[in-house]
PDB file of C-alpha atoms in Angstrom:
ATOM      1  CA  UNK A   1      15.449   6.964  12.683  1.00 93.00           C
ATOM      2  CA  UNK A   2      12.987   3.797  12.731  1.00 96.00           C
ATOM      3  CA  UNK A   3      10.228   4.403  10.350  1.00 98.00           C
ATOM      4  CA  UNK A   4       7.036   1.878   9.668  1.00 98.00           C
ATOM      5  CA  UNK A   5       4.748   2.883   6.790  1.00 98.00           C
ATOM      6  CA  UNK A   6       1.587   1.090   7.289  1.00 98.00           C
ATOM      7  CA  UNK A   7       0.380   0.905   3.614  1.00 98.00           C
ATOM      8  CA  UNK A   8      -3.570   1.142   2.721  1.00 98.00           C
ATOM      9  CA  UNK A   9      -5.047  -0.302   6.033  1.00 98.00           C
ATOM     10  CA  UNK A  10      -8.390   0.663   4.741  1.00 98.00           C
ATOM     11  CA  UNK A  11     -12.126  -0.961   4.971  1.00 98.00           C
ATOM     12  CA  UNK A  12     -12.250  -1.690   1.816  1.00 98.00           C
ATOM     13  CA  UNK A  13      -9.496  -4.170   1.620  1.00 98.00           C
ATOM     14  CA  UNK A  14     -10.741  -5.779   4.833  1.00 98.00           C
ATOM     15  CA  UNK A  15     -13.409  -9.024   4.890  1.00 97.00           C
ATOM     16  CA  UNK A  16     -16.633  -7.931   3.896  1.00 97.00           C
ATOM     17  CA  UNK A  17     -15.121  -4.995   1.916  1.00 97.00           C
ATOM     18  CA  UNK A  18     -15.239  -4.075  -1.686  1.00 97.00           C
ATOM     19  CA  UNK A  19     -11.768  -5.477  -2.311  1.00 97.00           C
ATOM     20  CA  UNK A  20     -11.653  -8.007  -0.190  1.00 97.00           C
ATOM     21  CA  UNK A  21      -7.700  -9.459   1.277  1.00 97.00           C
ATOM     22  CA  UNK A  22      -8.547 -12.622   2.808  1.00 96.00           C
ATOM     23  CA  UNK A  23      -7.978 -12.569   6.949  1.00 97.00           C
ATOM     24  CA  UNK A  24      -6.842  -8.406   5.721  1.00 97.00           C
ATOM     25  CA  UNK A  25      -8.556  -7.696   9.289  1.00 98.00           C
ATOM     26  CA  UNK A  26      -6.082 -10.021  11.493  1.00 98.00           C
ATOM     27  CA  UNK A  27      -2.930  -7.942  10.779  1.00 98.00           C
ATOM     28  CA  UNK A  28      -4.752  -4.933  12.784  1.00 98.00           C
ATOM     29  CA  UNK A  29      -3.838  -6.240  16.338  1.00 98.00           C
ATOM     30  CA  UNK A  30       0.242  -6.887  14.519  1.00 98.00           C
ATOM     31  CA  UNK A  31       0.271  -3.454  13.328  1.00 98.00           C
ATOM     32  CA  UNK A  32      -0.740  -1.821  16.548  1.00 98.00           C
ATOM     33  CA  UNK A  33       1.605  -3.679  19.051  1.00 98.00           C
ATOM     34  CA  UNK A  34       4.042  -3.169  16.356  1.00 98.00           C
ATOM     35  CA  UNK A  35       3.846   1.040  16.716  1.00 98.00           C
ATOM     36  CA  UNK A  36       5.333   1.879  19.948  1.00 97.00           C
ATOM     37  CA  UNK A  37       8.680   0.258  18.836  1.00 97.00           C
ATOM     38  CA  UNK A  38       9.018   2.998  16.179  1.00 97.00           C
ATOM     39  CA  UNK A  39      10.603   7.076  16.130  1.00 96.00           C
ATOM     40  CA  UNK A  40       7.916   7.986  13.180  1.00 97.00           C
ATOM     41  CA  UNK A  41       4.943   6.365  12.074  1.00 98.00           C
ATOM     42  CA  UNK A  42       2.945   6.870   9.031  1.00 98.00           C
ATOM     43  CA  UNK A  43       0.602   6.127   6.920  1.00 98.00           C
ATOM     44  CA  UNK A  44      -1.040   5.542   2.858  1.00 98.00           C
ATOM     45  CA  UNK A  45      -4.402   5.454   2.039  1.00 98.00           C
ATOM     46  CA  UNK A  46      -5.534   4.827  -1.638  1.00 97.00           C
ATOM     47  CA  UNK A  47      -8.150   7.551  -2.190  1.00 98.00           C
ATOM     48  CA  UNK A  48      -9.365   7.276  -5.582  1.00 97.00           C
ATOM     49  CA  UNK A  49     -12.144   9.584  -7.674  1.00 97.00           C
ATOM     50  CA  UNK A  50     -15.658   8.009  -8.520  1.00 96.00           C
ATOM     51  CA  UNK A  51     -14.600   7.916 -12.151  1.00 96.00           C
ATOM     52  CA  UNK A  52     -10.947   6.120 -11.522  1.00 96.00           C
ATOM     53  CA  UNK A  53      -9.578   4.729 -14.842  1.00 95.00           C
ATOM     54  CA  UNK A  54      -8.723   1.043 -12.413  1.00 95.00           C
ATOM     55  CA  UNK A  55     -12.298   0.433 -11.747  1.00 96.00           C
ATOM     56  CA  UNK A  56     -14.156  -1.714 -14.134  1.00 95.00           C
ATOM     57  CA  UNK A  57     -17.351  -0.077 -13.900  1.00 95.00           C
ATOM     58  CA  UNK A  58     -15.290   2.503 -15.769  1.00 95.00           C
ATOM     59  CA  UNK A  59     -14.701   0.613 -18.772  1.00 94.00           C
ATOM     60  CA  UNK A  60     -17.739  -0.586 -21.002  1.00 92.00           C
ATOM     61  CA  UNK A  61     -18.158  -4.972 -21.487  1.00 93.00           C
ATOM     62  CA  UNK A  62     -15.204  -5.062 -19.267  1.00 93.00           C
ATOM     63  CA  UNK A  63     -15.198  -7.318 -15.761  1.00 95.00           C
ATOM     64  CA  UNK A  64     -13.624  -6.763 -12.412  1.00 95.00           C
ATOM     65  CA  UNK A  65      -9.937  -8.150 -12.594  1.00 94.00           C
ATOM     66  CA  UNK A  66      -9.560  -8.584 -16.411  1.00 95.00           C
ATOM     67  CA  UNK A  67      -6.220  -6.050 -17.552  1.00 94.00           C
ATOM     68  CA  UNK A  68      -6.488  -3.521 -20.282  1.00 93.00           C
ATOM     69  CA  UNK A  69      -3.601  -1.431 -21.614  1.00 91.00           C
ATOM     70  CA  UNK A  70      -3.822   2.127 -20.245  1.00 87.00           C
ATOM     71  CA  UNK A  71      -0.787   4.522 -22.667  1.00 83.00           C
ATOM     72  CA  UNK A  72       1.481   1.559 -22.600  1.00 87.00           C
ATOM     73  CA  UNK A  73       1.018   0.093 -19.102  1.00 88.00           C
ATOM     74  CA  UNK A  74      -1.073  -3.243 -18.271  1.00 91.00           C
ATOM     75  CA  UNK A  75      -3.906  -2.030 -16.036  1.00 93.00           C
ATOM     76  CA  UNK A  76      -5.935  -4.360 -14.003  1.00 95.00           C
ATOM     77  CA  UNK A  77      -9.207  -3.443 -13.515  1.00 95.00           C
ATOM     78  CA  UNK A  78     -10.555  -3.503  -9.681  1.00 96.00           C
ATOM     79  CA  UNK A  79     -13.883  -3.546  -8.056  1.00 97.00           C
ATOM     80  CA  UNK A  80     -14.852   0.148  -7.382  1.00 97.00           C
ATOM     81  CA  UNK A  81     -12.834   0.568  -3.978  1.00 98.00           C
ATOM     82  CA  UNK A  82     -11.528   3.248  -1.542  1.00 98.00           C
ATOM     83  CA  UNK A  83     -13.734   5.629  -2.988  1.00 98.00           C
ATOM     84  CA  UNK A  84     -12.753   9.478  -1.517  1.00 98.00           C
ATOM     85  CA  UNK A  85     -14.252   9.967   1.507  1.00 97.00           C
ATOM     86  CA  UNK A  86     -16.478   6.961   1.867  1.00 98.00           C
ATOM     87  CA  UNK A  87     -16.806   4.569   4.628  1.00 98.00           C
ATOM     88  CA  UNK A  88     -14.652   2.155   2.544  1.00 98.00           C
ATOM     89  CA  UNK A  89     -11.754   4.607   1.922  1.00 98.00           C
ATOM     90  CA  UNK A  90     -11.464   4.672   5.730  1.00 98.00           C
ATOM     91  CA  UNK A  91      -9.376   3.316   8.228  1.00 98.00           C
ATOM     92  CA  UNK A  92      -9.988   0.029   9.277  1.00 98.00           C
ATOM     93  CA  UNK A  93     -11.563   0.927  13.458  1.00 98.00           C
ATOM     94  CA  UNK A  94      -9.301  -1.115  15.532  1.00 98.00           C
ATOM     95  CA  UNK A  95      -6.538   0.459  13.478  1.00 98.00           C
ATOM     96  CA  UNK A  96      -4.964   2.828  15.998  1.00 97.00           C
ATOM     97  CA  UNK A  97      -4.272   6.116  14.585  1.00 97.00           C
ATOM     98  CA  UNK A  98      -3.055   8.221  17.410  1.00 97.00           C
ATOM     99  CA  UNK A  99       0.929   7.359  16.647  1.00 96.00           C
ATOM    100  CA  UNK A 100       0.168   8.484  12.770  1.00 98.00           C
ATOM    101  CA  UNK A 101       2.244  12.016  11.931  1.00 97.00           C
ATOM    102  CA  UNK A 102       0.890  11.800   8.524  1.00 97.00           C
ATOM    103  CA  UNK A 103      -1.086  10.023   5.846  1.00 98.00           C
ATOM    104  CA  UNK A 104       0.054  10.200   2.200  1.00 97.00           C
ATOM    105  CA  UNK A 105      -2.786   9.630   0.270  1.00 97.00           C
ATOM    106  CA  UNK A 106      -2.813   7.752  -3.707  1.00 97.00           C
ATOM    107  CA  UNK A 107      -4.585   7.129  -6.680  1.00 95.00           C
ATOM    108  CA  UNK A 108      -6.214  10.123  -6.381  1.00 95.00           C
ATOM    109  CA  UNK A 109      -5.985  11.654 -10.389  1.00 93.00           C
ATOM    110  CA  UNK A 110      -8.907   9.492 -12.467  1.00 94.00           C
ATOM    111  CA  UNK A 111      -6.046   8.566 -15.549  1.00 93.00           C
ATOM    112  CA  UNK A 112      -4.085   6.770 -13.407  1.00 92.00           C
ATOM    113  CA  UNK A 113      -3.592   4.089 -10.653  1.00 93.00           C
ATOM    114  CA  UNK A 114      -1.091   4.356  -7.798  1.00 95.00           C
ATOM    115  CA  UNK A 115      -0.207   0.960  -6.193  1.00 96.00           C
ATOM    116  CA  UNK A 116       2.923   2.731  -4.337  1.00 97.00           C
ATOM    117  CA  UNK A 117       2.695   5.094  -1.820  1.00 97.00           C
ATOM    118  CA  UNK A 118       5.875   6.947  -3.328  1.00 97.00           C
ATOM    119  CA  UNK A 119       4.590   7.316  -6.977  1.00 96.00           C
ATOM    120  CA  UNK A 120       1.787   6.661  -9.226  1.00 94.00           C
ATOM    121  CA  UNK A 121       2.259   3.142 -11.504  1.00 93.00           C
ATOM    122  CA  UNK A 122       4.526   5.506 -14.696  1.00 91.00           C
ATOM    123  CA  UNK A 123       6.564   7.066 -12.064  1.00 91.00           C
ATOM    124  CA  UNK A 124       5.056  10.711 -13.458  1.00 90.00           C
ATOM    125  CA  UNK A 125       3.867  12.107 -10.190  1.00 90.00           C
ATOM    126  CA  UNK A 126       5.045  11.479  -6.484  1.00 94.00           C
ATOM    127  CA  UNK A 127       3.160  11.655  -3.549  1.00 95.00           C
ATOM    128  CA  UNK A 128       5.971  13.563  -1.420  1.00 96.00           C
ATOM    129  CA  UNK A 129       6.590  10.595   1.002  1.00 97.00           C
ATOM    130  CA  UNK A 130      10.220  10.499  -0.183  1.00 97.00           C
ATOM    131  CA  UNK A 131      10.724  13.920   0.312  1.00 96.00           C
ATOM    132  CA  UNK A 132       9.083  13.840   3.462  1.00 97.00           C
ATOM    133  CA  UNK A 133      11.376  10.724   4.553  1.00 97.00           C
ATOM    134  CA  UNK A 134      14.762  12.303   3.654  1.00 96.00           C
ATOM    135  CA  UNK A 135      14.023  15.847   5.540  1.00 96.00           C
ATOM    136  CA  UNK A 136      13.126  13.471   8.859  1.00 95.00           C
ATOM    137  CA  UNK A 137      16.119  11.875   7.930  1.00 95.00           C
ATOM    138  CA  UNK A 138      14.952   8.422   7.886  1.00 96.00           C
ATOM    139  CA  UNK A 139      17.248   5.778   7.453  1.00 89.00           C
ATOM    140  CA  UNK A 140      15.073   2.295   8.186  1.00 96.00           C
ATOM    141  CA  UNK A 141      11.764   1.806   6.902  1.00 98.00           C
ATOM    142  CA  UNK A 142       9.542  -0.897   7.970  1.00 98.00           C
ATOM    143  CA  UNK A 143       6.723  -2.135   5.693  1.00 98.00           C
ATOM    144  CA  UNK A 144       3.025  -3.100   6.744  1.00 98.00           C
ATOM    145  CA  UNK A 145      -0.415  -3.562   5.224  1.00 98.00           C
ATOM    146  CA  UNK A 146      -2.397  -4.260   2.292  1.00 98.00           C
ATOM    147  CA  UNK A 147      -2.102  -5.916  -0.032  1.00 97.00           C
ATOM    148  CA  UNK A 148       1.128  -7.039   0.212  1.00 97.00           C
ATOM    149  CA  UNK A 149       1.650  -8.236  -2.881  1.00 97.00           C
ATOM    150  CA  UNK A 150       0.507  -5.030  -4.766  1.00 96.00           C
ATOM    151  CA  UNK A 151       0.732  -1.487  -2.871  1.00 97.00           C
ATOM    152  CA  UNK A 152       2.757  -2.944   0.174  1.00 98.00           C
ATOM    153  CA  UNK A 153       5.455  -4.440  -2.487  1.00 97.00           C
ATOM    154  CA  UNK A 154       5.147  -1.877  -4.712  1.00 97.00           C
ATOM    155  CA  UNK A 155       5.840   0.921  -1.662  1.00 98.00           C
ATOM    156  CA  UNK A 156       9.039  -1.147  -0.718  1.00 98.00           C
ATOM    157  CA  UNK A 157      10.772  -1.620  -3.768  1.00 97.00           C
ATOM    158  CA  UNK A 158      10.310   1.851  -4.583  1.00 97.00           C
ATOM    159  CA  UNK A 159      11.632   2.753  -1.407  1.00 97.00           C
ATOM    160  CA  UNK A 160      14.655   0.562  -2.159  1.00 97.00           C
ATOM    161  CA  UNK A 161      15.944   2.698  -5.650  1.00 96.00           C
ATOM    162  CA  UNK A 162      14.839   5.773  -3.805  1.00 96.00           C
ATOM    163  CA  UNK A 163      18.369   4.324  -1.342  1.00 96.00           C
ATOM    164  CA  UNK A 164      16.062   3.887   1.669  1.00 97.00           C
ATOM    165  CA  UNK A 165      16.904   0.681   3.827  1.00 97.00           C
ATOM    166  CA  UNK A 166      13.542  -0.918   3.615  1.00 98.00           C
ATOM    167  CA  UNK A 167      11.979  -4.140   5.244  1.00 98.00           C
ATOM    168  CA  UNK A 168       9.114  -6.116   4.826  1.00 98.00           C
ATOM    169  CA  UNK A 169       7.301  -7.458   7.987  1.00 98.00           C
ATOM    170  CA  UNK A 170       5.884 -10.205   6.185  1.00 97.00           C
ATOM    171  CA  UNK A 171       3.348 -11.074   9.275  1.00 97.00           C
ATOM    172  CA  UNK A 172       2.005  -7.556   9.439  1.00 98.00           C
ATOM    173  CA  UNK A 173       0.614  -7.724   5.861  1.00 98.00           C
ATOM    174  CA  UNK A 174      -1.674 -10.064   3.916  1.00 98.00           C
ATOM    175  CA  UNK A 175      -1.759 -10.495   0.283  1.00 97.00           C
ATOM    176  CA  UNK A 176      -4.494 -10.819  -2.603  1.00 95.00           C
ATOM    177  CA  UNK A 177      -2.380 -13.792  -4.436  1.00 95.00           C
ATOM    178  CA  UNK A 178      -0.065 -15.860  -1.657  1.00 94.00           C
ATOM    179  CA  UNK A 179       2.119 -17.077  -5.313  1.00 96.00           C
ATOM    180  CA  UNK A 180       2.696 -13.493  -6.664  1.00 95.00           C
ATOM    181  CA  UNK A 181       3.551 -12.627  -2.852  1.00 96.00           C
ATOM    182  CA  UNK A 182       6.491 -14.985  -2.775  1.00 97.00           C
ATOM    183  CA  UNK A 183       7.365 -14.047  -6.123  1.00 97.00           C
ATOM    184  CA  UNK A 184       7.273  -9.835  -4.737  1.00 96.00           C
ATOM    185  CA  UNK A 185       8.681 -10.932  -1.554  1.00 97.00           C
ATOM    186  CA  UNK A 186      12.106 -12.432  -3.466  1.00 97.00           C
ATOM    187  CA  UNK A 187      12.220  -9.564  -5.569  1.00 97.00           C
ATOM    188  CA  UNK A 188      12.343  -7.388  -2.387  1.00 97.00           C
ATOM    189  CA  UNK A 189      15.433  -9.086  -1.322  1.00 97.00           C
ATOM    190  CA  UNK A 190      16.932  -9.187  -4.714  1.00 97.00           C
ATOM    191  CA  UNK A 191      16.776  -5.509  -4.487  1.00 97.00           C
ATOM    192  CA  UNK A 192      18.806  -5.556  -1.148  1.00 97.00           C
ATOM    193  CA  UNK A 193      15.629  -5.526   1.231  1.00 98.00           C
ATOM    194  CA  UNK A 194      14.787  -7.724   4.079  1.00 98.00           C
ATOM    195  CA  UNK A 195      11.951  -9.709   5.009  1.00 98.00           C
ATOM    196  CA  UNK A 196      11.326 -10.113   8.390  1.00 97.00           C
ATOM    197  CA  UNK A 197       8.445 -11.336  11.127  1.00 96.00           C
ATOM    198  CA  UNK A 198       6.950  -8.970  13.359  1.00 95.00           C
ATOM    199  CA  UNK A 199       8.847 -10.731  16.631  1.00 93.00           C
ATOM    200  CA  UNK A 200      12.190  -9.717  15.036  1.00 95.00           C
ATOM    201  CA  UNK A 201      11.338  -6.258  14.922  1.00 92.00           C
TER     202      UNK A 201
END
């Protein structure tokens, strides 16, 4: 079974939003000529609590994007985004939705932040998707979204030690920081993924 995962296509991480992906908006029209070629389709959302520890407003004197140390693991601290059940947190409009069978949702305790769509940033509490994936009997998952050097990458190479064949279609995603994406994107591969282009889907 053909899987894509499209990973945090939200309004907040779309031009104009509160954490902004440059051109996040253009991989909308990829992502939905890209659904019909697949058996299951689902999707992440990151739905964090006002009071979420990655959120700078959070954290007295401190500014958006400066890191912290939260028990032991470098924290960077974000613009308040993708606040539960705000406008932000939603799905980006043109996203179609109809083909989605379910939505895992992240970074929803305060104490923690979830990049990955599998498990929150310690690995202490998973989200289910892997679960889900092995009772459907996935065997090829297919990557999309934002950003895609944080959550996106972060969702594959988990996938990838939880023994899932995973690829990254690196057209259908934008990223925050085009270096760290190469850097994520070569790790990916390391790890036994693929990167691909949506036309080789």
């Amino acid at each position: 079974m053909k899987v894509l995962i499209i990973v945090d296509a939200q309004n907040d991480f779309m031009p104009g939003g509160a954490l902004e992906v440059p051109k996040g908006d253009e991989i909308i029209p990829v992502i939905n000529r890209l659904q019909p070629k697949f058996d299951l389709v689902i999707a992440t959302q990151d739905w964090h609590p006002e009071n979420h520890i990655s959120f700078a407003k959070n954290h007295l004197g401190k500014k958006e994007f400066e890191t912290i140390q939260v028990e032991g693991i470098e924290q960077t601290l974000w613009p308040a985004h993708c606040i539960q059940n705000t406008k932000g947190a939603d799905f980006h409009p043109e996203l179609n939705t109809t083909a989605i069978e379910a939505i895992f949702r992240k970074g929803t305790s305060p104490k923690i932040d979830s990049y990955s769509g599998f498990y929150d940033n310690a690995h202490l509490k998973s989200t289910g998707l892997a679960g889900y994936l092995k009772e459907k009997e996935a065997k090829e998952l297919y990557f999309c979204g934002l950003a895609g050097d944080i959550c996106v990458s972060f969702t594959v190479i988990d996938a990838l030690n939880e023994g899932f064949q995973s690829v990254l279609i690196e057209n259908a995603c934008k990223a925050l920081d085009e270096e760290n994406f190469s850097k994520t994107k070569q790790q990916i591969k390391d790890l036994g993924g693929k990167v691909i282009s949506a036309g080789e889907v």
